[in-house]
Tab-separated table of C-alpha atoms in Angstrom:
chain	number	residue	atom	x	y	z
A	30	UNK	CA	6.146	-49.251	-15.006
A	31	UNK	CA	3.619	-50.997	-12.721
A	32	UNK	CA	6.357	-51.644	-10.121
A	33	UNK	CA	7.301	-47.949	-10.137
A	34	UNK	CA	3.669	-46.958	-9.574
A	35	UNK	CA	3.279	-49.415	-6.667
A	36	UNK	CA	6.537	-48.188	-5.096
A	37	UNK	CA	5.479	-44.541	-5.429
A	38	UNK	CA	2.085	-45.328	-3.949
A	39	UNK	CA	3.691	-47.201	-1.015
A	40	UNK	CA	6.157	-44.357	-0.394
A	41	UNK	CA	3.379	-41.743	-0.466
A	42	UNK	CA	1.292	-43.744	2.003
A	43	UNK	CA	4.225	-44.226	4.377
A	44	UNK	CA	5.300	-40.564	4.168
A	45	UNK	CA	1.798	-39.270	4.894
A	46	UNK	CA	1.614	-41.394	8.065
A	47	UNK	CA	3.906	-38.870	9.805
A	48	UNK	CA	2.426	-35.824	11.461
A	49	UNK	CA	4.249	-32.513	11.048
A	50	UNK	CA	5.006	-32.524	14.792
A	51	UNK	CA	6.498	-36.029	14.739
A	52	UNK	CA	8.533	-35.209	11.653
A	53	UNK	CA	9.889	-31.971	13.179
A	54	UNK	CA	10.751	-33.678	16.460
A	55	UNK	CA	12.517	-36.383	14.510
A	56	UNK	CA	14.673	-33.736	12.849
A	57	UNK	CA	15.127	-31.872	16.164
A	58	UNK	CA	15.154	-28.498	14.418
A	59	UNK	CA	15.576	-25.416	16.582
A	60	UNK	CA	14.167	-21.941	15.928
A	61	UNK	CA	17.690	-20.741	15.133
A	62	UNK	CA	18.228	-23.475	12.544
A	63	UNK	CA	14.738	-23.157	11.079
A	64	UNK	CA	15.008	-19.421	10.401
A	65	UNK	CA	18.660	-19.502	9.301
A	66	UNK	CA	17.688	-18.888	5.688
A	67	UNK	CA	17.381	-16.090	3.179
A	68	UNK	CA	14.272	-17.754	1.737
A	69	UNK	CA	10.762	-16.619	2.753
A	70	UNK	CA	9.185	-18.847	5.429
A	71	UNK	CA	5.465	-19.366	4.800
A	72	UNK	CA	3.168	-20.326	7.679
A	73	UNK	CA	0.848	-23.167	6.736
A	74	UNK	CA	-1.047	-23.452	10.015
A	75	UNK	CA	-1.371	-20.996	12.905
A	76	UNK	CA	-2.982	-20.999	16.324
A	77	UNK	CA	-4.191	-17.418	15.866
A	78	UNK	CA	-7.933	-17.033	16.512
A	79	UNK	CA	-10.159	-17.328	13.433
A	80	UNK	CA	-11.426	-13.802	14.149
A	81	UNK	CA	-8.017	-12.483	12.998
A	82	UNK	CA	-8.829	-13.791	9.494
A	83	UNK	CA	-5.135	-14.223	8.607
A	84	UNK	CA	-3.911	-15.451	5.247
A	85	UNK	CA	-0.645	-15.574	3.292
A	86	UNK	CA	1.557	-15.171	6.382
A	87	UNK	CA	5.242	-15.032	5.422
A	88	UNK	CA	8.424	-14.188	7.371
A	89	UNK	CA	11.672	-13.000	5.795
A	90	UNK	CA	14.787	-12.914	7.976
A	91	UNK	CA	16.583	-9.564	7.832
A	92	UNK	CA	19.415	-10.002	10.359
A	93	UNK	CA	20.525	-12.483	13.012
A	94	UNK	CA	22.648	-11.729	16.079
A	95	UNK	CA	23.632	-13.980	18.985
A	96	UNK	CA	20.518	-12.985	20.926
A	97	UNK	CA	17.992	-11.740	18.338
A	98	UNK	CA	16.596	-12.635	14.966
A	99	UNK	CA	15.125	-9.640	13.105
A	100	UNK	CA	12.530	-10.323	10.439
A	101	UNK	CA	9.750	-8.788	8.352
A	102	UNK	CA	6.307	-10.391	8.608
A	103	UNK	CA	3.734	-9.842	5.865
A	104	UNK	CA	0.172	-11.127	5.820
A	105	UNK	CA	-3.398	-10.287	4.925
A	106	UNK	CA	-5.867	-9.545	7.710
A	107	UNK	CA	-9.480	-8.999	6.648
A	108	UNK	CA	-8.283	-8.461	3.055
A	109	UNK	CA	-5.831	-5.719	4.104
A	110	UNK	CA	-2.096	-6.243	3.538
A	111	UNK	CA	-0.015	-5.784	6.696
A	112	UNK	CA	3.786	-5.643	6.922
A	113	UNK	CA	5.581	-5.325	10.252
A	114	UNK	CA	9.133	-5.526	11.582
A	115	UNK	CA	9.560	-8.021	14.400
A	116	UNK	CA	12.310	-9.442	16.604
A	117	UNK	CA	12.595	-12.991	17.915
A	118	UNK	CA	14.444	-13.265	21.198
A	119	UNK	CA	16.695	-16.311	20.922
A	120	UNK	CA	17.270	-18.490	23.968
A	121	UNK	CA	21.019	-18.195	24.598
A	122	UNK	CA	20.992	-20.944	27.238
A	123	UNK	CA	19.612	-23.519	24.784
A	124	UNK	CA	21.061	-22.379	21.468
A	125	UNK	CA	20.241	-24.754	18.615
A	126	UNK	CA	17.739	-26.678	20.788
A	127	UNK	CA	14.881	-24.242	21.418
A	128	UNK	CA	11.497	-24.796	19.776
A	129	UNK	CA	9.867	-21.687	21.296
A	130	UNK	CA	10.733	-18.017	21.044
A	131	UNK	CA	9.361	-14.690	22.269
A	132	UNK	CA	8.462	-12.144	19.574
A	133	UNK	CA	8.733	-8.379	20.093
A	134	UNK	CA	8.226	-5.222	18.029
A	135	UNK	CA	11.575	-4.613	16.287
A	136	UNK	CA	10.984	-0.867	15.996
A	137	UNK	CA	11.022	-0.279	19.778
A	138	UNK	CA	13.939	-0.915	22.168
A	139	UNK	CA	13.549	-4.194	24.042
A	140	UNK	CA	13.769	-2.499	27.458
A	141	UNK	CA	10.640	-0.433	26.639
A	142	UNK	CA	8.555	-3.535	25.986
A	143	UNK	CA	7.114	-5.022	29.137
A	144	UNK	CA	5.708	-8.183	27.522
A	145	UNK	CA	6.286	-9.941	24.198
A	146	UNK	CA	3.690	-9.555	21.462
A	147	UNK	CA	3.361	-13.354	21.375
A	148	UNK	CA	5.213	-16.659	21.715
A	149	UNK	CA	6.008	-18.736	18.638
A	150	UNK	CA	6.609	-22.468	18.652
A	151	UNK	CA	7.733	-24.902	15.976
A	152	UNK	CA	5.187	-27.703	15.890
């Protein structure tokens, strides 16, 4: 039993030595691969300004095409629940290798939107 405890303690120490960025780069996961799931994707850490007061941010993929990934984003902002439909523009030139994506309002045609709402990046 003591050997099991020492092994578990060693494994935990070694596993925690990795940063999330180093671990993700080691797996070389792309945006397309990361969001290719029917499971909700919870955001643990965001670069959004603290003034946004975001919590419980979750994305659920609705549909994926060759160029777009449609999803619903739900979160709390200043204790108010917000749900919005968004679209990630997938990088066709670097399919399965991109770590960044542009995010647009899914309810408006892409040609009407001059600029993306924001850029997302897997860390």
